[in-house]
Amino acid sequence: MIKKKVVFGSSMCPDCIVMKEALDERGVKYLYLDITENLANLKKFLKFRENSAFDFAKEKGSIGIPAMVINDGEKILFSIEEFDEYNK
């Protein structure tokens, strides 16, 4: 089964740029949505941010990006290391 991957990030976020480049190097197919580009992208991200997976970010006062949402919230990953582990 093909898993739909959406990565939420921002061009102003160094970790997001690193994750995007790493996914591109691995040849991963995904949709990248920059939450600082427009309100539609931000609203899509905020829908997922209600998930308990983001609790760590909220507790630290962080946004929670980069965030890779797999299959509309089935799994949410926050780093390329988590992605690599998930794909083992």
PDB file of N, CA and C in Angstrom:
ATOM      1  N   MET A   1       0.838  -1.185   0.000  1.00  0.00           N
ATOM      2  CA  MET A   1       0.000   0.000   0.000  1.00  0.00           C
ATOM      3  C   MET A   1       0.883   1.250   0.000  1.00  0.00           C
ATOM      4  N   ILE A   2       0.593   2.156  -0.889  1.00  0.00           N
ATOM      5  CA  ILE A   2       1.348   3.405  -0.959  1.00  0.00           C
ATOM      6  C   ILE A   2       0.909   4.296   0.191  1.00  0.00           C
ATOM      7  N   LYS A   3       1.895   4.808   0.893  1.00  0.00           N
ATOM      8  CA  LYS A   3       1.605   5.679   2.031  1.00  0.00           C
ATOM      9  C   LYS A   3       1.772   7.133   1.600  1.00  0.00           C
ATOM     10  N   LYS A   4       0.720   7.917   1.789  1.00  0.00           N
ATOM     11  CA  LYS A   4       0.743   9.338   1.463  1.00  0.00           C
ATOM     12  C   LYS A   4       1.557  10.062   2.529  1.00  0.00           C
ATOM     13  N   LYS A   5       2.524  10.850   2.088  1.00  0.00           N
ATOM     14  CA  LYS A   5       3.390  11.586   3.007  1.00  0.00           C
ATOM     15  C   LYS A   5       3.267  13.082   2.741  1.00  0.00           C
ATOM     16  N   VAL A   6       2.935  13.825   3.788  1.00  0.00           N
ATOM     17  CA  VAL A   6       2.896  15.283   3.706  1.00  0.00           C
ATOM     18  C   VAL A   6       3.863  15.813   4.750  1.00  0.00           C
ATOM     19  N   VAL A   7       4.798  16.638   4.308  1.00  0.00           N
ATOM     20  CA  VAL A   7       5.753  17.255   5.228  1.00  0.00           C
ATOM     21  C   VAL A   7       5.367  18.719   5.401  1.00  0.00           C
ATOM     22  N   PHE A   8       5.123  19.092   6.648  1.00  0.00           N
ATOM     23  CA  PHE A   8       4.853  20.486   6.983  1.00  0.00           C
ATOM     24  C   PHE A   8       6.152  21.102   7.473  1.00  0.00           C
ATOM     25  N   GLY A   9       6.480  22.264   6.946  1.00  0.00           N
ATOM     26  CA  GLY A   9       7.706  22.937   7.342  1.00  0.00           C
ATOM     27  C   GLY A   9       7.629  24.408   7.004  1.00  0.00           C
ATOM     28  N   SER A  10       8.797  25.037   7.001  1.00  0.00           N
ATOM     29  CA  SER A  10       8.900  26.453   6.671  1.00  0.00           C
ATOM     30  C   SER A  10      10.286  26.720   6.103  1.00  0.00           C
ATOM     31  N   SER A  11      10.341  27.616   5.141  1.00  0.00           N
ATOM     32  CA  SER A  11      11.632  28.003   4.571  1.00  0.00           C
ATOM     33  C   SER A  11      12.483  28.755   5.593  1.00  0.00           C
ATOM     34  N   MET A  12      11.876  29.179   6.703  1.00  0.00           N
ATOM     35  CA  MET A  12      12.605  29.886   7.762  1.00  0.00           C
ATOM     36  C   MET A  12      13.130  28.945   8.838  1.00  0.00           C
ATOM     37  N   CYS A  13      12.875  27.645   8.690  1.00  0.00           N
ATOM     38  CA  CYS A  13      13.226  26.650   9.703  1.00  0.00           C
ATOM     39  C   CYS A  13      14.401  25.800   9.218  1.00  0.00           C
ATOM     40  N   PRO A  14      15.578  25.937   9.842  1.00  0.00           N
ATOM     41  CA  PRO A  14      16.747  25.168   9.402  1.00  0.00           C
ATOM     42  C   PRO A  14      16.525  23.656   9.438  1.00  0.00           C
ATOM     43  N   ASP A  15      15.834  23.142  10.458  1.00  0.00           N
ATOM     44  CA  ASP A  15      15.581  21.701  10.539  1.00  0.00           C
ATOM     45  C   ASP A  15      14.679  21.224   9.402  1.00  0.00           C
ATOM     46  N   CYS A  16      13.772  22.073   8.971  1.00  0.00           N
ATOM     47  CA  CYS A  16      12.873  21.722   7.865  1.00  0.00           C
ATOM     48  C   CYS A  16      13.656  21.593   6.563  1.00  0.00           C
ATOM     49  N   ILE A  17      14.583  22.492   6.358  1.00  0.00           N
ATOM     50  CA  ILE A  17      15.408  22.457   5.151  1.00  0.00           C
ATOM     51  C   ILE A  17      16.242  21.187   5.129  1.00  0.00           C
ATOM     52  N   VAL A  18      16.817  20.818   6.272  1.00  0.00           N
ATOM     53  CA  VAL A  18      17.621  19.594   6.374  1.00  0.00           C
ATOM     54  C   VAL A  18      16.761  18.372   6.060  1.00  0.00           C
ATOM     55  N   MET A  19      15.563  18.312   6.635  1.00  0.00           N
ATOM     56  CA  MET A  19      14.692  17.156   6.393  1.00  0.00           C
ATOM     57  C   MET A  19      14.296  17.071   4.924  1.00  0.00           C
ATOM     58  N   LYS A  20      13.940  18.191   4.335  1.00  0.00           N
ATOM     59  CA  LYS A  20      13.537  18.226   2.923  1.00  0.00           C
ATOM     60  C   LYS A  20      14.675  17.735   2.034  1.00  0.00           C
ATOM     61  N   GLU A  21      15.879  18.222   2.271  1.00  0.00           N
ATOM     62  CA  GLU A  21      17.038  17.803   1.475  1.00  0.00           C
ATOM     63  C   GLU A  21      17.316  16.311   1.649  1.00  0.00           C
ATOM     64  N   ALA A  22      17.205  15.810   2.882  1.00  0.00           N
ATOM     65  CA  ALA A  22      17.460  14.391   3.148  1.00  0.00           C
ATOM     66  C   ALA A  22      16.419  13.510   2.457  1.00  0.00           C
ATOM     67  N   LEU A  23      15.169  13.915   2.481  1.00  0.00           N
ATOM     68  CA  LEU A  23      14.128  13.146   1.800  1.00  0.00           C
ATOM     69  C   LEU A  23      14.355  13.146   0.293  1.00  0.00           C
ATOM     70  N   ASP A  24      14.743  14.298  -0.246  1.00  0.00           N
ATOM     71  CA  ASP A  24      15.034  14.389  -1.680  1.00  0.00           C
ATOM     72  C   ASP A  24      16.200  13.484  -2.055  1.00  0.00           C
ATOM     73  N   GLU A  25      17.246  13.470  -1.231  1.00  0.00           N
ATOM     74  CA  GLU A  25      18.407  12.612  -1.490  1.00  0.00           C
ATOM     75  C   GLU A  25      18.022  11.137  -1.487  1.00  0.00           C
ATOM     76  N   ARG A  26      17.043  10.767  -0.668  1.00  0.00           N
ATOM     77  CA  ARG A  26      16.595   9.372  -0.573  1.00  0.00           C
ATOM     78  C   ARG A  26      15.581   9.019  -1.659  1.00  0.00           C
ATOM     79  N   GLY A  27      15.172  10.010  -2.443  1.00  0.00           N
ATOM     80  CA  GLY A  27      14.202   9.769  -3.505  1.00  0.00           C
ATOM     81  C   GLY A  27      12.784   9.531  -3.008  1.00  0.00           C
ATOM     82  N   VAL A  28      12.474  10.051  -1.831  1.00  0.00           N
ATOM     83  CA  VAL A  28      11.150   9.865  -1.231  1.00  0.00           C
ATOM     84  C   VAL A  28      10.142  10.783  -1.930  1.00  0.00           C
ATOM     85  N   LYS A  29       8.981  10.233  -2.242  1.00  0.00           N
ATOM     86  CA  LYS A  29       7.901  11.035  -2.825  1.00  0.00           C
ATOM     87  C   LYS A  29       7.037  11.566  -1.681  1.00  0.00           C
ATOM     88  N   TYR A  30       6.836  12.875  -1.655  1.00  0.00           N
ATOM     89  CA  TYR A  30       6.058  13.513  -0.594  1.00  0.00           C
ATOM     90  C   TYR A  30       5.575  14.871  -1.074  1.00  0.00           C
ATOM     91  N   LEU A  31       4.590  15.388  -0.385  1.00  0.00           N
ATOM     92  CA  LEU A  31       4.099  16.736  -0.637  1.00  0.00           C
ATOM     93  C   LEU A  31       4.659  17.628   0.463  1.00  0.00           C
ATOM     94  N   TYR A  32       5.302  18.728   0.083  1.00  0.00           N
ATOM     95  CA  TYR A  32       5.857  19.665   1.064  1.00  0.00           C
ATOM     96  C   TYR A  32       4.956  20.889   1.130  1.00  0.00           C
ATOM     97  N   LEU A  33       4.476  21.200   2.324  1.00  0.00           N
ATOM     98  CA  LEU A  33       3.650  22.384   2.533  1.00  0.00           C
ATOM     99  C   LEU A  33       4.352  23.328   3.499  1.00  0.00           C
ATOM    100  N   ASP A  34       4.682  24.513   3.002  1.00  0.00           N
ATOM    101  CA  ASP A  34       5.325  25.547   3.814  1.00  0.00           C
ATOM    102  C   ASP A  34       4.226  26.294   4.569  1.00  0.00           C
ATOM    103  N   ILE A  35       4.220  26.145   5.889  1.00  0.00           N
ATOM    104  CA  ILE A  35       3.140  26.744   6.696  1.00  0.00           C
ATOM    105  C   ILE A  35       3.229  28.263   6.764  1.00  0.00           C
ATOM    106  N   THR A  36       4.361  28.826   6.349  1.00  0.00           N
ATOM    107  CA  THR A  36       4.503  30.282   6.350  1.00  0.00           C
ATOM    108  C   THR A  36       4.237  30.879   4.968  1.00  0.00           C
ATOM    109  N   GLU A  37       3.878  30.024   4.018  1.00  0.00           N
ATOM    110  CA  GLU A  37       3.621  30.492   2.655  1.00  0.00           C
ATOM    111  C   GLU A  37       2.212  31.066   2.497  1.00  0.00           C
ATOM    112  N   ASN A  38       1.233  30.394   3.128  1.00  0.00           N
ATOM    113  CA  ASN A  38      -0.146  30.881   3.022  1.00  0.00           C
ATOM    114  C   ASN A  38      -1.001  30.304   4.155  1.00  0.00           C
ATOM    115  N   LEU A  39      -2.154  30.886   4.351  1.00  0.00           N
ATOM    116  CA  LEU A  39      -3.036  30.460   5.443  1.00  0.00           C
ATOM    117  C   LEU A  39      -3.612  29.067   5.222  1.00  0.00           C
ATOM    118  N   ALA A  40      -3.821  28.671   3.979  1.00  0.00           N
ATOM    119  CA  ALA A  40      -4.357  27.332   3.704  1.00  0.00           C
ATOM    120  C   ALA A  40      -3.407  26.260   4.234  1.00  0.00           C
ATOM    121  N   ASN A  41      -2.103  26.424   3.982  1.00  0.00           N
ATOM    122  CA  ASN A  41      -1.118  25.460   4.481  1.00  0.00           C
ATOM    123  C   ASN A  41      -1.069  25.468   6.006  1.00  0.00           C
ATOM    124  N   LEU A  42      -1.125  26.644   6.598  1.00  0.00           N
ATOM    125  CA  LEU A  42      -1.106  26.753   8.059  1.00  0.00           C
ATOM    126  C   LEU A  42      -2.328  26.060   8.671  1.00  0.00           C
ATOM    127  N   LYS A  43      -3.497  26.258   8.080  1.00  0.00           N
ATOM    128  CA  LYS A  43      -4.718  25.625   8.593  1.00  0.00           C
ATOM    129  C   LYS A  43      -4.631  24.103   8.504  1.00  0.00           C
ATOM    130  N   LYS A  44      -4.066  23.582   7.414  1.00  0.00           N
ATOM    131  CA  LYS A  44      -3.890  22.127   7.282  1.00  0.00           C
ATOM    132  C   LYS A  44      -2.981  21.604   8.390  1.00  0.00           C
ATOM    133  N   PHE A  45      -1.900  22.343   8.662  1.00  0.00           N
ATOM    134  CA  PHE A  45      -0.977  21.942   9.723  1.00  0.00           C
ATOM    135  C   PHE A  45      -1.661  21.978  11.087  1.00  0.00           C
ATOM    136  N   LEU A  46      -2.393  23.033  11.367  1.00  0.00           N
ATOM    137  CA  LEU A  46      -3.041  23.180  12.677  1.00  0.00           C
ATOM    138  C   LEU A  46      -4.038  22.056  12.949  1.00  0.00           C
ATOM    139  N   LYS A  47      -4.643  21.529  11.904  1.00  0.00           N
ATOM    140  CA  LYS A  47      -5.556  20.390  12.064  1.00  0.00           C
ATOM    141  C   LYS A  47      -4.811  19.202  12.686  1.00  0.00           C
ATOM    142  N   PHE A  48      -3.592  18.954  12.225  1.00  0.00           N
ATOM    143  CA  PHE A  48      -2.814  17.830  12.744  1.00  0.00           C
ATOM    144  C   PHE A  48      -2.156  18.153  14.077  1.00  0.00           C
ATOM    145  N   ARG A  49      -1.909  19.411  14.358  1.00  0.00           N
ATOM    146  CA  ARG A  49      -1.204  19.792  15.585  1.00  0.00           C
ATOM    147  C   ARG A  49      -2.010  19.482  16.844  1.00  0.00           C
ATOM    148  N   GLU A  50      -3.284  19.219  16.687  1.00  0.00           N
ATOM    149  CA  GLU A  50      -4.121  18.813  17.824  1.00  0.00           C
ATOM    150  C   GLU A  50      -3.800  17.385  18.270  1.00  0.00           C
ATOM    151  N   ASN A  51      -3.084  16.627  17.440  1.00  0.00           N
ATOM    152  CA  ASN A  51      -2.696  15.250  17.754  1.00  0.00           C
ATOM    153  C   ASN A  51      -1.737  15.240  18.940  1.00  0.00           C
ATOM    154  N   SER A  52      -1.862  14.252  19.806  1.00  0.00           N
ATOM    155  CA  SER A  52      -1.003  14.165  20.996  1.00  0.00           C
ATOM    156  C   SER A  52       0.476  14.001  20.647  1.00  0.00           C
ATOM    157  N   ALA A  53       0.778  13.616  19.414  1.00  0.00           N
ATOM    158  CA  ALA A  53       2.178  13.505  18.991  1.00  0.00           C
ATOM    159  C   ALA A  53       2.898  14.848  19.101  1.00  0.00           C
ATOM    160  N   PHE A  54       2.149  15.940  19.069  1.00  0.00           N
ATOM    161  CA  PHE A  54       2.735  17.281  19.144  1.00  0.00           C
ATOM    162  C   PHE A  54       2.866  17.796  20.574  1.00  0.00           C
ATOM    163  N   ASP A  55       2.465  17.011  21.566  1.00  0.00           N
ATOM    164  CA  ASP A  55       2.513  17.473  22.955  1.00  0.00           C
ATOM    165  C   ASP A  55       3.915  17.919  23.370  1.00  0.00           C
ATOM    166  N   PHE A  56       4.941  17.181  22.924  1.00  0.00           N
ATOM    167  CA  PHE A  56       6.321  17.546  23.280  1.00  0.00           C
ATOM    168  C   PHE A  56       6.661  18.944  22.781  1.00  0.00           C
ATOM    169  N   ALA A  57       6.209  19.277  21.587  1.00  0.00           N
ATOM    170  CA  ALA A  57       6.497  20.591  21.012  1.00  0.00           C
ATOM    171  C   ALA A  57       5.752  21.683  21.774  1.00  0.00           C
ATOM    172  N   LYS A  58       4.509  21.422  22.089  1.00  0.00           N
ATOM    173  CA  LYS A  58       3.712  22.407  22.827  1.00  0.00           C
ATOM    174  C   LYS A  58       4.312  22.678  24.200  1.00  0.00           C
ATOM    175  N   GLU A  59       4.774  21.615  24.869  1.00  0.00           N
ATOM    176  CA  GLU A  59       5.373  21.774  26.197  1.00  0.00           C
ATOM    177  C   GLU A  59       6.640  22.623  26.148  1.00  0.00           C
ATOM    178  N   LYS A  60       7.391  22.534  25.043  1.00  0.00           N
ATOM    179  CA  LYS A  60       8.623  23.314  24.883  1.00  0.00           C
ATOM    180  C   LYS A  60       8.366  24.697  24.303  1.00  0.00           C
ATOM    181  N   GLY A  61       7.131  24.955  23.894  1.00  0.00           N
ATOM    182  CA  GLY A  61       6.827  26.227  23.247  1.00  0.00           C
ATOM    183  C   GLY A  61       7.285  26.265  21.806  1.00  0.00           C
ATOM    184  N   SER A  62       7.454  25.087  21.207  1.00  0.00           N
ATOM    185  CA  SER A  62       7.888  24.978  19.811  1.00  0.00           C
ATOM    186  C   SER A  62       6.679  24.813  18.894  1.00  0.00           C
ATOM    187  N   ILE A  63       6.923  24.980  17.619  1.00  0.00           N
ATOM    188  CA  ILE A  63       5.855  24.831  16.629  1.00  0.00           C
ATOM    189  C   ILE A  63       5.577  23.360  16.339  1.00  0.00           C
ATOM    190  N   GLY A  64       6.647  22.579  16.191  1.00  0.00           N
ATOM    191  CA  GLY A  64       6.485  21.161  15.868  1.00  0.00           C
ATOM    192  C   GLY A  64       6.766  20.844  14.417  1.00  0.00           C
ATOM    193  N   ILE A  65       7.632  21.650  13.806  1.00  0.00           N
ATOM    194  CA  ILE A  65       8.053  21.382  12.432  1.00  0.00           C
ATOM    195  C   ILE A  65       9.558  21.165  12.418  1.00  0.00           C
ATOM    196  N   PRO A  66      10.041  20.366  11.497  1.00  0.00           N
ATOM    197  CA  PRO A  66       9.299  19.684  10.446  1.00  0.00           C
ATOM    198  C   PRO A  66       8.445  18.562  11.021  1.00  0.00           C
ATOM    199  N   ALA A  67       7.341  18.300  10.352  1.00  0.00           N
ATOM    200  CA  ALA A  67       6.460  17.198  10.738  1.00  0.00           C
ATOM    201  C   ALA A  67       6.019  16.474   9.473  1.00  0.00           C
ATOM    202  N   MET A  68       6.286  15.176   9.425  1.00  0.00           N
ATOM    203  CA  MET A  68       5.816  14.357   8.312  1.00  0.00           C
ATOM    204  C   MET A  68       4.570  13.616   8.775  1.00  0.00           C
ATOM    205  N   VAL A  69       3.472  13.883   8.110  1.00  0.00           N
ATOM    206  CA  VAL A  69       2.201  13.230   8.421  1.00  0.00           C
ATOM    207  C   VAL A  69       1.989  12.131   7.384  1.00  0.00           C
ATOM    208  N   ILE A  70       1.877  10.904   7.867  1.00  0.00           N
ATOM    209  CA  ILE A  70       1.720   9.759   6.981  1.00  0.00           C
ATOM    210  C   ILE A  70       0.272   9.290   7.027  1.00  0.00           C
ATOM    211  N   ASN A  71      -0.280   9.088   5.829  1.00  0.00           N
ATOM    212  CA  ASN A  71      -1.666   8.607   5.687  1.00  0.00           C
ATOM    213  C   ASN A  71      -2.652   9.377   6.553  1.00  0.00           C
ATOM    214  N   ASP A  72      -2.620  10.685   6.415  1.00  0.00           N
ATOM    215  CA  ASP A  72      -3.601  11.558   7.065  1.00  0.00           C
ATOM    216  C   ASP A  72      -3.635  11.417   8.582  1.00  0.00           C
ATOM    217  N   GLY A  73      -2.438  11.195   9.176  1.00  0.00           N
ATOM    218  CA  GLY A  73      -2.333  11.176  10.633  1.00  0.00           C
ATOM    219  C   GLY A  73      -2.119   9.808  11.242  1.00  0.00           C
ATOM    220  N   GLU A  74      -2.030   8.770  10.407  1.00  0.00           N
ATOM    221  CA  GLU A  74      -1.761   7.416  10.916  1.00  0.00           C
ATOM    222  C   GLU A  74      -0.477   7.401  11.736  1.00  0.00           C
ATOM    223  N   LYS A  75       0.511   8.157  11.275  1.00  0.00           N
ATOM    224  CA  LYS A  75       1.807   8.278  11.960  1.00  0.00           C
ATOM    225  C   LYS A  75       2.324   9.680  11.691  1.00  0.00           C
ATOM    226  N   ILE A  76       2.983  10.273  12.693  1.00  0.00           N
ATOM    227  CA  ILE A  76       3.589  11.594  12.531  1.00  0.00           C
ATOM    228  C   ILE A  76       5.036  11.495  12.977  1.00  0.00           C
ATOM    229  N   LEU A  77       5.939  11.920  12.091  1.00  0.00           N
ATOM    230  CA  LEU A  77       7.379  11.850  12.349  1.00  0.00           C
ATOM    231  C   LEU A  77       7.951  13.261  12.352  1.00  0.00           C
ATOM    232  N   PHE A  78       8.997  13.459  13.167  1.00  0.00           N
ATOM    233  CA  PHE A  78       9.532  14.804  13.343  1.00  0.00           C
ATOM    234  C   PHE A  78      10.994  14.969  12.945  1.00  0.00           C
ATOM    235  N   SER A  79      11.605  13.927  12.420  1.00  0.00           N
ATOM    236  CA  SER A  79      13.007  14.050  11.999  1.00  0.00           C
ATOM    237  C   SER A  79      13.304  13.006  10.941  1.00  0.00           C
ATOM    238  N   ILE A  80      14.392  13.204  10.235  1.00  0.00           N
ATOM    239  CA  ILE A  80      14.802  12.230   9.228  1.00  0.00           C
ATOM    240  C   ILE A  80      15.204  10.923   9.902  1.00  0.00           C
ATOM    241  N   GLU A  81      15.726  11.012  11.117  1.00  0.00           N
ATOM    242  CA  GLU A  81      16.088   9.798  11.861  1.00  0.00           C
ATOM    243  C   GLU A  81      14.836   8.968  12.172  1.00  0.00           C
ATOM    244  N   GLU A  82      13.769   9.635  12.581  1.00  0.00           N
ATOM    245  CA  GLU A  82      12.509   8.924  12.831  1.00  0.00           C
ATOM    246  C   GLU A  82      11.980   8.302  11.538  1.00  0.00           C
ATOM    247  N   PHE A  83      12.121   9.022  10.433  1.00  0.00           N
ATOM    248  CA  PHE A  83      11.678   8.495   9.141  1.00  0.00           C
ATOM    249  C   PHE A  83      12.470   7.253   8.764  1.00  0.00           C
ATOM    250  N   ASP A  84      13.795   7.315   8.924  1.00  0.00           N
ATOM    251  CA  ASP A  84      14.635   6.161   8.597  1.00  0.00           C
ATOM    252  C   ASP A  84      14.261   4.958   9.458  1.00  0.00           C
ATOM    253  N   GLU A  85      14.020   5.180  10.742  1.00  0.00           N
ATOM    254  CA  GLU A  85      13.629   4.096  11.649  1.00  0.00           C
ATOM    255  C   GLU A  85      12.269   3.518  11.240  1.00  0.00           C
ATOM    256  N   TYR A  86      11.352   4.378  10.882  1.00  0.00           N
ATOM    257  CA  TYR A  86      10.010   3.958  10.457  1.00  0.00           C
ATOM    258  C   TYR A  86      10.072   3.095   9.199  1.00  0.00           C
ATOM    259  N   ASN A  87      11.026   3.376   8.326  1.00  0.00           N
ATOM    260  CA  ASN A  87      11.135   2.670   7.043  1.00  0.00           C
ATOM    261  C   ASN A  87      11.965   1.403   7.093  1.00  0.00           C
ATOM    262  N   LYS A  88      12.451   1.018   8.246  1.00  0.00           N
ATOM    263  CA  LYS A  88      13.269  -0.204   8.342  1.00  0.00           C
ATOM    264  C   LYS A  88      12.439  -1.431   8.055  1.00  0.00           C
TER     265      LYS A  88
END
